[in-house]
Coordinates of C-alpha atoms and ligand atoms in Angstrom, one line a residue:
M60 CA 0.0 0.0 0.0
N61 CA 1.5 3.3 -1.0
F62 CA 0.2 6.8 -0.4
L63 CA -1.5 7.3 -3.8
S64 CA -2.9 3.8 -4.1
L65 CA -4.3 4.3 -0.6
L66 CA -6.4 7.2 -1.9
A67 CA -7.2 5.6 -5.3
S68 CA -8.2 2.3 -3.7
R69 CA -11.1 4.1 -1.9
S70 CA -13.0 5.6 -4.8
R71 CA -11.6 5.6 -8.3
A72 CA -14.5 7.6 -9.6
T73 CA -13.9 10.4 -7.1
V74 CA -10.2 10.4 -7.8
V75 CA -10.9 10.6 -11.6
A76 CA -13.5 13.4 -11.1
A77 CA -11.1 15.3 -8.8
L78 CA -8.2 15.0 -11.2
T79 CA -10.4 16.0 -14.2
A80 CA -11.5 19.1 -12.3
G81 CA -7.9 19.8 -11.3
L82 CA -6.8 19.4 -14.9
L83 CA -9.6 21.8 -16.0
S84 CA -8.3 24.3 -13.4
G85 CA -4.8 23.9 -14.8
A86 CA -6.0 24.4 -18.4
A87 CA -7.9 27.5 -17.3
T88 CA -4.8 28.8 -15.7
M89 CA -3.0 28.5 -19.0
V90 CA -5.8 30.4 -20.8
L91 CA -5.8 33.0 -18.0
I92 CA -2.1 33.7 -18.3
A93 CA -2.5 34.0 -22.1
V94 CA -5.4 36.4 -21.6
L95 CA -3.4 38.4 -19.1
Q96 CA -0.5 38.6 -21.5
K97 CA -2.8 39.9 -24.3
I98 CA -4.4 42.5 -22.0
L99 CA -0.9 43.7 -21.0
E100 CA 0.0 44.0 -24.7
R101 CA -3.2 46.2 -25.3
L102 CA -3.6 48.0 -22.0
D103 CA -5.0 51.2 -23.6
D104 CA -8.0 49.3 -25.2
P105 CA -8.2 45.6 -24.2
G106 CA -11.8 45.2 -25.6
T107 CA -14.8 43.3 -24.4
R108 CA -13.7 39.9 -25.7
L109 CA -10.6 39.9 -23.5
L110 CA -12.6 41.0 -20.5
V111 CA -15.1 38.2 -21.0
A112 CA -12.2 35.7 -21.6
F113 CA -10.6 37.0 -18.4
I114 CA -13.8 36.5 -16.3
V115 CA -14.5 33.0 -17.7
A116 CA -10.9 31.8 -17.3
A117 CA -10.6 33.2 -13.8
A118 CA -14.0 31.8 -12.8
T119 CA -13.0 28.3 -14.2
V120 CA -9.7 28.3 -12.4
L121 CA -11.5 29.0 -9.1
L122 CA -14.6 26.8 -9.6
A123 CA -12.8 23.8 -11.0
G124 CA -10.1 24.1 -8.3
A125 CA -12.8 24.3 -5.6
V126 CA -14.7 21.3 -7.0
S127 CA -11.4 19.3 -7.2
S128 CA -10.6 20.3 -3.6
V129 CA -14.0 19.5 -2.1
L130 CA -14.1 16.1 -3.8
L131 CA -10.6 15.4 -2.5
I132 CA -11.3 16.7 1.0
R133 CA -14.2 14.3 1.4
L134 CA -12.2 11.5 0.0
A135 CA -9.2 12.3 2.2
Q136 CA -11.3 12.4 5.4
R137 CA -13.1 9.1 4.5
T138 CA -9.8 7.5 3.6
V139 CA -8.3 8.3 7.0
Q140 CA -11.4 7.0 8.8
E141 CA -11.4 3.8 6.8
L142 CA -7.7 3.4 7.3
R143 CA -8.2 3.6 11.1
M144 CA -11.1 1.1 10.9
E145 CA -9.1 -1.2 8.6
L146 CA -6.2 -1.0 11.0
C147 CA -8.4 -2.0 14.0
R148 CA -9.9 -4.9 12.0
R149 CA -6.4 -6.1 10.9
I150 CA -5.1 -5.9 14.4
L151 CA -8.1 -8.1 15.6
D152 CA -7.6 -10.4 12.6
S153 CA -3.9 -11.0 13.5
G154 CA -2.7 -14.0 15.4
M155 CA -2.3 -13.4 19.2
R156 CA 1.4 -14.2 19.0
R157 CA 1.9 -11.5 16.3
I158 CA 0.0 -9.0 18.4
E159 CA 2.0 -9.9 21.5
S160 CA 5.3 -9.6 19.6
I161 CA 4.4 -6.2 18.1
G162 CA 3.5 -5.0 21.6
T163 CA 0.9 -2.5 22.7
A164 CA 3.3 0.5 22.5
R165 CA 3.9 0.0 18.8
L166 CA 0.2 -0.7 18.1
Q167 CA -0.7 2.4 20.0
S168 CA 1.8 4.4 18.0
A169 CA 0.4 3.0 14.7
L170 CA -3.2 3.9 15.7
T171 CA -2.3 7.4 16.8
D172 CA 0.9 8.8 15.4
D173 CA 1.0 7.0 12.0
V174 CA -2.7 7.7 11.4
Q175 CA -2.2 11.3 12.4
V176 CA 0.7 11.8 10.1
I177 CA -1.2 10.2 7.2
T178 CA -4.2 12.4 8.1
T179 CA -2.1 15.5 7.8
A180 CA -0.7 14.5 4.4
V181 CA -4.0 13.4 3.1
S182 CA -5.5 16.7 4.1
G183 CA -2.8 18.4 2.0
V184 CA -3.7 16.4 -1.1
P185 CA -6.4 18.7 -2.4
L186 CA -4.1 21.7 -2.2
L187 CA -1.3 19.7 -3.8
T188 CA -3.5 18.6 -6.7
M189 CA -4.9 22.1 -7.3
N190 CA -1.6 23.8 -7.2
S191 CA 0.1 21.1 -9.2
A192 CA -2.5 21.5 -11.9
I193 CA -1.8 25.2 -12.0
V194 CA 1.9 24.6 -12.3
V195 CA 1.4 22.0 -15.1
G196 CA -1.0 24.4 -16.9
A197 CA 1.6 27.1 -16.8
F198 CA 4.2 24.7 -18.2
V199 CA 2.0 23.8 -21.1
Y200 CA 1.5 27.5 -21.8
I201 CA 5.2 28.1 -21.8
G202 CA 5.6 25.3 -24.3
M203 CA 2.9 26.8 -26.5
L204 CA 4.8 30.2 -26.4
S205 CA 8.1 28.7 -27.3
L206 CA 9.4 25.1 -27.4
K207 CA 12.9 26.5 -26.7
M208 CA 11.7 28.1 -23.4
L209 CA 9.9 24.9 -22.4
L210 CA 13.0 22.8 -23.1
G211 CA 15.2 25.3 -21.3
M212 CA 12.8 25.1 -18.3
L213 CA 12.7 21.3 -18.4
A214 CA 16.5 21.1 -18.5
V215 CA 16.8 23.4 -15.5
L216 CA 14.1 21.3 -13.7
T217 CA 15.9 18.0 -14.6
V218 CA 19.1 19.2 -13.1
G219 CA 17.1 20.5 -10.1
L220 CA 15.3 17.2 -9.6
V221 CA 18.5 15.2 -9.7
L222 CA 20.1 17.5 -7.1
Y223 CA 16.8 17.6 -5.2
Q224 CA 17.0 13.8 -4.6
L225 CA 20.1 14.1 -2.5
P226 CA 18.6 16.0 0.4
V227 CA 15.3 14.2 0.0
R228 CA 16.9 10.8 0.3
R229 CA 18.8 11.9 3.4
A230 CA 15.6 13.4 4.8
G231 CA 13.9 10.0 4.3
V232 CA 16.6 8.3 6.4
H233 CA 16.1 10.8 9.2
L234 CA 12.3 10.5 9.1
R235 CA 12.5 6.7 9.3
R236 CA 14.8 6.9 12.3
A237 CA 12.5 9.4 13.9
R238 CA 9.7 6.9 13.4
E239 CA 11.7 4.2 15.2
H240 CA 12.3 6.6 18.1
Q241 CA 8.6 7.2 18.2
D242 CA 8.0 3.5 18.9
V243 CA 10.6 3.6 21.7
M244 CA 9.0 6.8 23.0
H245 CA 5.6 5.1 23.2
R246 CA 7.2 2.3 25.3
H247 CA 8.5 4.9 27.8
L248 CA 5.1 6.7 27.8
E249 CA 3.4 3.4 28.5
S250 CA 5.7 3.0 31.5
V251 CA 4.6 6.4 32.8
T252 CA 0.9 5.8 32.4
R253 CA 0.8 2.1 33.5
G254 CA 3.6 2.3 36.1
T255 CA 2.5 5.5 37.8
K256 CA 2.3 3.9 41.2
E257 CA 5.7 2.2 41.0
L258 CA 7.3 5.3 39.6
K259 CA 5.9 7.5 42.4
L260 CA 7.5 5.1 44.9
D261 CA 10.9 5.0 43.3
R262 CA 12.7 8.2 42.5
D263 CA 15.7 6.5 40.8
R264 CA 13.5 4.6 38.4
R265 CA 11.4 7.7 37.8
S266 CA 14.4 9.6 36.8
A267 CA 15.5 6.7 34.6
V268 CA 12.2 6.6 32.8
V269 CA 11.6 10.3 32.6
D270 CA 15.1 11.7 32.1
G271 CA 16.8 8.6 30.6
G272 CA 13.9 7.2 28.6
V273 CA 11.5 10.0 27.6
G274 CA 14.2 12.7 27.7
E275 CA 16.9 10.9 25.8
T276 CA 14.5 9.3 23.2
G277 CA 12.8 12.7 22.9
K278 CA 16.2 14.3 22.0
S279 CA 16.8 11.8 19.3
L280 CA 13.2 12.1 18.1
V281 CA 13.5 15.9 17.9
R282 CA 16.9 15.7 16.2
D283 CA 15.9 13.3 13.5
T284 CA 12.5 14.9 12.8
T285 CA 14.1 18.4 12.6
R286 CA 16.8 17.2 10.3
G287 CA 14.3 15.3 8.1
V288 CA 11.9 18.1 7.8
A289 CA 14.7 20.7 7.4
L290 CA 16.2 18.8 4.6
Y291 CA 12.9 18.6 2.8
T292 CA 12.5 22.4 3.3
I293 CA 16.0 23.0 1.9
A294 CA 15.2 20.8 -1.0
G295 CA 12.0 22.8 -1.5
S296 CA 13.8 26.1 -1.4
W297 CA 16.4 24.8 -3.8
G298 CA 13.6 23.9 -6.2
Q299 CA 12.1 27.4 -5.9
L300 CA 15.6 29.0 -6.4
L301 CA 16.0 27.0 -9.6
F302 CA 12.7 28.2 -10.8
L303 CA 13.5 31.8 -10.2
A304 CA 17.0 31.3 -11.7
S305 CA 15.2 30.1 -14.9
I306 CA 13.5 33.5 -15.2
G307 CA 16.9 35.2 -14.9
I308 CA 18.5 32.9 -17.5
M309 CA 15.6 33.4 -19.9
L310 CA 15.4 37.2 -19.5
F311 CA 19.2 37.6 -20.0
A312 CA 19.7 34.9 -22.7
G313 CA 16.2 34.8 -24.3
T314 CA 16.7 37.4 -27.0
R315 CA 20.0 35.9 -28.0
L316 CA 18.2 32.6 -28.4
G317 CA 15.8 34.3 -30.8
I318 CA 12.8 34.4 -28.4
S319 CA 10.5 37.4 -28.9
T320 CA 10.0 40.0 -26.1
E321 CA 6.2 39.1 -26.0
D322 CA 7.0 35.5 -25.4
L323 CA 9.6 36.4 -22.7
T324 CA 6.9 38.6 -21.0
G325 CA 4.5 35.7 -21.2
F326 CA 7.1 33.4 -19.8
T327 CA 7.9 35.7 -16.9
L328 CA 4.2 36.2 -16.2
A329 CA 3.7 32.4 -16.1
V330 CA 6.7 31.7 -13.8
L331 CA 5.7 34.5 -11.4
Y332 CA 2.1 33.4 -11.5
I333 CA 3.0 29.8 -10.4
N334 CA 5.5 30.9 -7.8
T335 CA 3.0 30.7 -4.9
P336 CA 1.4 27.4 -6.1
L337 CA 4.9 26.0 -6.5
V338 CA 5.9 27.0 -2.9
T339 CA 2.7 25.4 -1.7
V340 CA 3.5 22.1 -3.5
L341 CA 7.1 22.1 -2.3
N342 CA 6.0 22.8 1.3
L343 CA 3.6 19.8 1.2
I344 CA 6.3 17.4 0.1
P345 CA 7.7 16.9 3.7
A346 CA 4.2 15.9 4.9
L347 CA 4.1 13.4 2.0
G348 CA 7.5 12.1 3.0
R349 CA 6.4 11.6 6.6
A350 CA 3.2 9.9 5.4
A351 CA 5.2 7.5 3.2
T352 CA 7.3 6.6 6.2
A353 CA 4.2 6.1 8.4
L354 CA 2.6 3.9 5.7
R355 CA 5.8 1.8 5.4
S356 CA 5.8 1.4 9.2
L357 CA 2.1 0.3 9.1
N358 CA 2.9 -2.2 6.3
S359 CA 5.8 -3.6 8.3
L360 CA 3.5 -4.5 11.1
E361 CA 2.3 -7.4 8.9
L362 CA -1.1 -7.5 10.5
G363 CA -4.1 -9.5 9.6
D364 CA -2.5 -12.8 8.8
E365 CA -3.7 -15.5 11.0
S366 CA -2.1 -18.2 9.0
G367 CA -4.1 -21.3 8.7
L368 CA -6.9 -20.1 10.9
H369 CA -9.1 -18.2 8.5
V370 CA -11.2 -20.7 6.8
P371 CA -14.9 -20.4 6.0
R372 CA -17.4 -21.7 8.5
P373 CA -19.0 -24.7 6.8
R374 CA -21.3 -25.6 9.7
R375 CA -23.1 -22.3 10.2
G376 CA -26.8 -22.9 10.7
E377 CA -26.6 -26.7 11.1
E378 CA -28.0 -28.4 14.1
E379 CA -25.4 -28.9 16.9
P380 CA -25.5 -30.6 20.2
A381 CA -26.3 -28.1 23.1
G382 CA -23.0 -28.8 24.8
V383 CA -19.6 -28.4 23.3
A384 CA -16.8 -30.8 23.9
L385 CA -13.2 -29.6 23.4
S386 CA -10.3 -31.9 23.1
L387 CA -6.5 -31.6 22.7
R388 CA -4.7 -34.2 20.7
A389 CA -0.9 -34.1 21.1
A390 CA -1.4 -30.4 21.1
A391 CA 1.8 -28.4 21.7
F392 CA 2.7 -24.7 21.4
D393 CA 6.3 -23.5 20.9
Y394 CA 7.5 -20.1 22.0
A395 CA 10.5 -19.1 19.9
S396 CA 13.4 -17.9 22.1
D397 CA 14.8 -14.3 21.8
T398 CA 18.2 -15.7 22.8
E399 CA 20.3 -18.7 21.8
D400 CA 18.5 -21.0 24.1
A401 CA 15.7 -23.3 23.0
G402 CA 12.3 -21.7 23.4
F403 CA 9.6 -22.9 25.7
R404 CA 7.2 -25.7 24.7
V405 CA 3.8 -26.4 26.2
G406 CA 2.7 -29.9 25.4
P407 CA 2.2 -32.3 23.7
I408 CA -1.0 -32.6 25.6
D409 CA -4.0 -35.0 25.3
A410 CA -7.0 -34.0 27.2
D411 CA -10.8 -33.9 26.9
F412 CA -13.1 -31.2 28.2
T413 CA -16.7 -32.5 28.0
P414 CA -20.0 -30.7 28.5
G415 CA -21.2 -30.8 32.1
T416 CA -17.8 -31.2 33.5
L417 CA -15.5 -28.9 35.5
T418 CA -11.7 -29.1 34.8
F419 CA -9.1 -27.4 37.0
V420 CA -5.8 -26.6 35.3
V421 CA -3.2 -26.3 38.0
G422 CA 0.6 -25.9 38.2
G423 CA 3.4 -23.6 39.3
N424 CA 4.1 -20.2 37.8
G425 CA 5.3 -20.4 34.2
S426 CA 4.3 -24.1 33.9
G427 CA 2.1 -23.4 30.8
K428 CA -1.5 -23.0 32.1
T429 CA -2.3 -19.8 30.3
T430 CA -0.7 -21.1 27.1
L431 CA -2.8 -24.2 27.3
A432 CA -5.9 -22.0 27.8
K433 CA -5.0 -19.9 24.8
M434 CA -4.6 -23.0 22.6
L435 CA -7.9 -24.3 23.9
C436 CA -9.6 -21.0 23.0
G437 CA -8.2 -20.8 19.5
L438 CA -6.1 -17.8 20.4
Y439 CA -2.8 -19.7 19.8
P440 CA -2.8 -22.2 16.9
P441 CA -1.0 -25.3 18.1
S442 CA 2.5 -25.7 16.7
S443 CA 1.8 -29.4 16.4
G444 CA -1.2 -31.6 17.2
E445 CA -4.7 -30.3 17.2
V446 CA -7.6 -28.8 19.0
R447 CA -11.0 -30.4 18.3
V448 CA -14.5 -29.1 18.8
N449 CA -17.1 -31.9 19.1
G450 CA -14.5 -34.2 17.5
T451 CA -13.8 -32.0 14.5
P452 CA -10.3 -30.5 14.2
V453 CA -10.3 -26.7 14.4
R454 CA -8.1 -26.6 11.4
D455 CA -11.1 -27.8 9.4
T456 CA -13.6 -25.3 10.8
G457 CA -11.6 -22.2 11.5
A458 CA -10.6 -20.8 14.9
E459 CA -13.4 -18.3 14.8
E460 CA -15.9 -21.3 15.0
L461 CA -14.1 -22.3 18.3
R462 CA -13.8 -18.9 19.8
E463 CA -17.5 -18.1 19.3
R464 CA -18.3 -20.9 21.7
I465 CA -16.1 -19.7 24.5
A466 CA -16.5 -17.0 27.1
G467 CA -13.3 -16.3 28.9
V468 CA -12.2 -14.2 31.8
F469 CA -8.5 -13.9 31.6
A470 CA -6.1 -12.9 34.4
D471 CA -5.4 -9.6 32.7
V472 CA -9.1 -9.1 31.8
H473 CA -10.2 -6.0 29.9
L474 CA -13.6 -4.9 31.2
F475 CA -16.0 -3.5 28.6
R476 CA -18.7 -1.1 29.7
T477 CA -21.4 -3.0 27.8
L478 CA -22.4 -6.6 28.4
P479 CA -21.9 -9.1 25.6
S480 CA -25.0 -9.1 23.5
H481 CA -27.2 -12.1 23.9
P482 CA -30.9 -12.4 23.0
D483 CA -32.0 -13.8 26.4
T484 CA -30.2 -11.3 28.5
D485 CA -32.1 -8.5 30.2
D486 CA -31.1 -5.9 32.7
D487 CA -33.0 -7.5 35.5
E488 CA -31.2 -10.7 35.2
A489 CA -27.9 -8.9 35.1
N490 CA -28.8 -6.8 38.2
R491 CA -29.9 -10.0 40.0
L492 CA -26.5 -11.5 39.3
L493 CA -24.7 -8.3 40.3
S494 CA -26.6 -8.4 43.6
R495 CA -25.6 -12.1 44.2
L496 CA -22.0 -11.0 43.6
G497 CA -22.3 -8.3 46.3
M498 CA -22.3 -5.4 43.8
D499 CA -25.7 -4.0 44.4
G500 CA -25.5 -0.4 45.5
K501 CA -22.2 -0.1 43.6
V502 CA -23.1 -0.9 40.0
R503 CA -26.4 -1.3 38.1
V504 CA -27.0 -2.5 34.5
H505 CA -29.2 -0.3 32.4
R506 CA -29.8 -1.1 28.7
G507 CA -27.0 -3.7 28.8
E508 CA -24.4 -1.1 30.2
F509 CA -22.7 -1.0 33.6
S510 CA -23.4 2.3 35.4
T511 CA -19.7 2.4 36.2
I512 CA -16.5 0.4 35.8
A513 CA -14.4 2.6 38.1
L514 CA -14.0 -0.2 40.6
S515 CA -11.4 -2.3 42.4
T516 CA -9.6 -5.1 40.6
G517 CA -11.6 -7.8 42.3
Q518 CA -14.9 -5.9 41.7
R519 CA -14.1 -5.5 38.0
K520 CA -13.5 -9.2 37.8
R521 CA -16.9 -9.8 39.2
L522 CA -18.4 -7.7 36.5
A523 CA -16.4 -9.6 33.9
L524 CA -17.8 -12.8 35.5
V525 CA -21.3 -11.5 35.1
G526 CA -20.6 -10.8 31.4
A527 CA -19.2 -14.4 30.9
L528 CA -22.2 -16.0 32.7
L529 CA -24.7 -14.0 30.7
S530 CA -23.0 -14.6 27.4
G531 CA -24.7 -17.9 27.1
R532 CA -21.6 -19.5 25.6
P533 CA -21.4 -23.2 26.1
V534 CA -17.7 -23.2 27.2
L535 CA -16.5 -21.1 30.1
L536 CA -12.8 -20.4 30.8
F537 CA -11.5 -18.7 33.9
D538 CA -7.9 -17.8 34.3
E539 CA -7.3 -17.4 38.1
W540 CA -10.5 -15.5 38.5
A541 CA -10.6 -16.0 42.2
A542 CA -7.1 -14.8 42.8
D543 CA -8.3 -11.2 43.5
Q544 CA -11.4 -12.2 45.5
D545 CA -11.9 -12.1 49.2
P546 CA -12.4 -15.5 50.9
E547 CA -16.2 -15.2 50.9
F548 CA -16.5 -14.7 47.2
R549 CA -13.7 -17.1 46.4
D550 CA -15.7 -19.8 48.1
F551 CA -18.9 -18.7 46.4
F552 CA -17.1 -18.9 43.0
Y553 CA -15.8 -22.4 43.6
T554 CA -18.7 -24.0 45.4
V555 CA -21.7 -22.2 43.8
V556 CA -20.8 -20.6 40.4
L557 CA -18.7 -23.3 38.9
P558 CA -20.9 -26.2 39.9
M559 CA -24.0 -24.3 38.7
M560 CA -22.3 -23.9 35.3
R561 CA -21.5 -27.5 35.2
E562 CA -25.1 -28.4 36.1
Q563 CA -26.3 -26.4 33.1
G564 CA -24.2 -28.6 30.8
R565 CA -21.5 -26.1 30.1
T566 CA -17.9 -27.1 29.6
V567 CA -16.1 -25.4 32.4
V568 CA -12.3 -24.9 32.6
A569 CA -10.7 -23.0 35.5
I570 CA -7.0 -22.2 36.0
T571 CA -6.4 -22.1 39.7
H572 CA -3.9 -22.3 42.5
D573 CA -6.6 -22.9 45.1
D574 CA -5.8 -26.5 46.0
R575 CA -8.4 -26.6 48.8
Y576 CA -11.1 -26.7 46.1
F577 CA -9.5 -29.2 43.8
Y578 CA -11.9 -31.9 45.1
L579 CA -14.8 -30.1 43.3
A580 CA -13.4 -30.8 39.8
D581 CA -14.2 -33.7 37.6
Q582 CA -10.6 -33.6 36.4
V583 CA -7.4 -31.8 37.4
L584 CA -4.8 -31.2 34.8
K585 CA -1.5 -30.5 36.5
L586 CA 1.2 -28.9 34.4
E587 CA 5.0 -28.9 35.1
R588 CA 7.4 -27.3 32.7
G589 CA 4.8 -27.4 29.9
M590 CA 3.9 -31.1 30.4
V591 CA 0.9 -32.7 32.1
V592 CA 1.9 -34.7 35.1
E593 CA -0.1 -36.9 37.5
P594 CA -1.7 -34.6 40.2
A595 CA -1.2 -35.6 43.8
D596 CA -4.3 -37.2 45.3
V597 CA -7.1 -34.7 45.5
Q598 CA -9.1 -35.0 48.8
A599 CA -12.3 -33.3 49.8
P600 CA -11.6 -31.3 52.9
V601 CA -13.5 -31.9 56.0
G602 CA -16.8 -30.0 55.9
A603 CA -16.4 -29.3 52.2
G604 CA -20.0 -29.8 51.5
G605 CA -21.0 -26.8 53.6
T606 CA -18.9 -24.2 51.9
A607 CA -21.7 -22.5 49.9
L608 CA -22.6 -19.2 51.4
P609 CA -25.8 -19.1 53.4
G610 CA -28.7 -18.2 51.1
R611 CA -26.6 -18.4 48.0
S612 CA -27.5 -21.7 46.5
A613 CA -26.9 -22.7 43.0
Q614 CA -30.6 -22.2 42.2
A615 CA -30.4 -18.6 43.5
L616 CA -27.9 -17.7 40.8
H617 CA -30.2 -18.1 37.8
P618 CA -27.7 -17.5 34.9
P619 CA -29.1 -18.2 31.4
H620 CA -28.8 -21.6 30.0
A621 CA -26.0 -22.6 27.8
H622 CA -26.7 -22.1 24.1
T623 CA -24.8 -22.4 20.9
P624 CA -24.3 -19.3 18.9
Ligands
LIG1799 N1 4.6 -13.8 25.5 C1 5.5 -14.8 25.6 N2 6.6 -14.8 24.9 C2 7.5 -15.8 25.0 N3 7.4 -16.8 25.9 C3 6.3 -16.8 26.7 C4 5.3 -15.8 26.6 N4 4.4 -16.1 27.5 C5 4.7 -17.2 28.2 N5 5.9 -17.6 27.7 C6 6.7 -18.8 28.1 O1 5.7 -19.8 28.4 C7 5.9 -20.3 29.8 C8 4.5 -20.6 30.3 O2 3.8 -19.3 30.4 P1 2.3 -19.3 30.9 O3 1.8 -17.9 30.9 O4 1.5 -20.3 30.1 O5 2.4 -19.9 32.4 P2 1.4 -20.0 33.5 O6 1.4 -21.4 34.0 O7 0.0 -19.5 33.1 O8 2.0 -19.1 34.6 P3 1.4 -18.2 35.8 O9 0.8 -19.1 36.8 O10 2.5 -17.4 36.3 O11 0.3 -17.3 35.2 C9 6.6 -19.2 30.5 O12 7.5 -19.7 31.5 C10 7.5 -18.6 29.4 O13 8.7 -19.3 29.2

């Protein structure tokens, strides 16, 4: 995707119409200069015909230019908006690993800085087109006056363009470097916004991030941006200088070359007339250079390629069993290593997760629990082996087919203000659930939207749980949901919520470290260094049957029944 094809790809018809109007404006410019020249030759009595010609030519220059600009302004603004939407879609269409390896700082930078730079350049396109048309029109006029003058002009311009390339190339190098500094800058800024608490507590680190990180990167960013833009400006001034020099050369050498005084007047008039449009065009070139760098940077993200996972959904609309069984068959996921060492492998794992069962995935930190969950959800395609949905390999159905059956609450959950849309969900049901989770008086749901999400970490997770339960998805996955909950709600989660979901025929998978509840599970998958190992005997603790909170029976919860999308 380059800058012009970006515009042209949106609406060819608009581009063609805008260019036609631009060309008309350029042609009218040519006529206008010719008319001006004729008027200058007969200043004592220009006559009505010249007056009418002047009015028509001037009106056409302005009107055609305005039409071209308006068409391009609309197109430019729509292009930027579509670019932003496309970028969001492509990010969400990309494989999780790709997103993780790009990192949030770079994605943020793409969605804000790059799109902003492109917006600036795209907004300049109408001016650029209109003024370029005027410049081209004037050139054609010069050619019509005298081929010698046009050739002389083109010779000067060719030398100018060749020399123009030198600073422009160098400017490109600086702008590309500046773009890289910008990514680093976003990483530092992310530390400031996400690590505020830690930075407030640690003066040395604060100084390292602010002075060393933001400060030093900022210096490099300022240096390379300034050099890049300055070089473009110098190149622009050089172009303008050559243009003016061509007037001097023509005026001094023109008569010796056999060019008439009238033609030389016309030439001077044309060159002076296009001086302002030319300066405008040359001033817009740095913005185009920056936009080209931003586009290259967007292209280098290589988004939207979830290899092997994007296949049509052949089973849409067909009858399916209410429950969804997931299974892993020799499924393994390999993390490539950044260093010389071998990366980390989770698997190969064979496991079944059947409807109406509760599986606990347990193991030490870094043993591979979350990775297994991501494979099971279709977020990570297995490096080898397969994930199956109701016995059909995901590779045959597409990961989307799997993902649409799962509601997950991950350890680093992002809470949306709105509940997942589900036909059976109503506000009352959501509010009943909120009340069961001790959130009444704090949060209400109105028209599917939480009244607030400015809550504690544990409370936000309760809201995410409400969303998952109301989603009606047949598979539920919780990654250490209870870790942030107080003992009362932790107990409620394990002894009421999870068994209730199981009773409804859902396939429930919970990653946990809470060994006192392991006895509640139908199966416990224990991971060690990426492999499933035999768990130690899981015993029901004394009095385990009485752990449900008084008055909070499974029946009192009333979440909707599992359904297939
Ligand atoms: N984004 C990543 N890039 C590279 N390697 C990773 C990444 N995430 C995890 N790993 C590797 O995979 C291993 C397992 O990570 P995973 O998050 O699955 O562990 P976990 O059992 O969920 O740990 P925890 O209990 O701490 O959440 C890690 O030890 C690490 O070596």
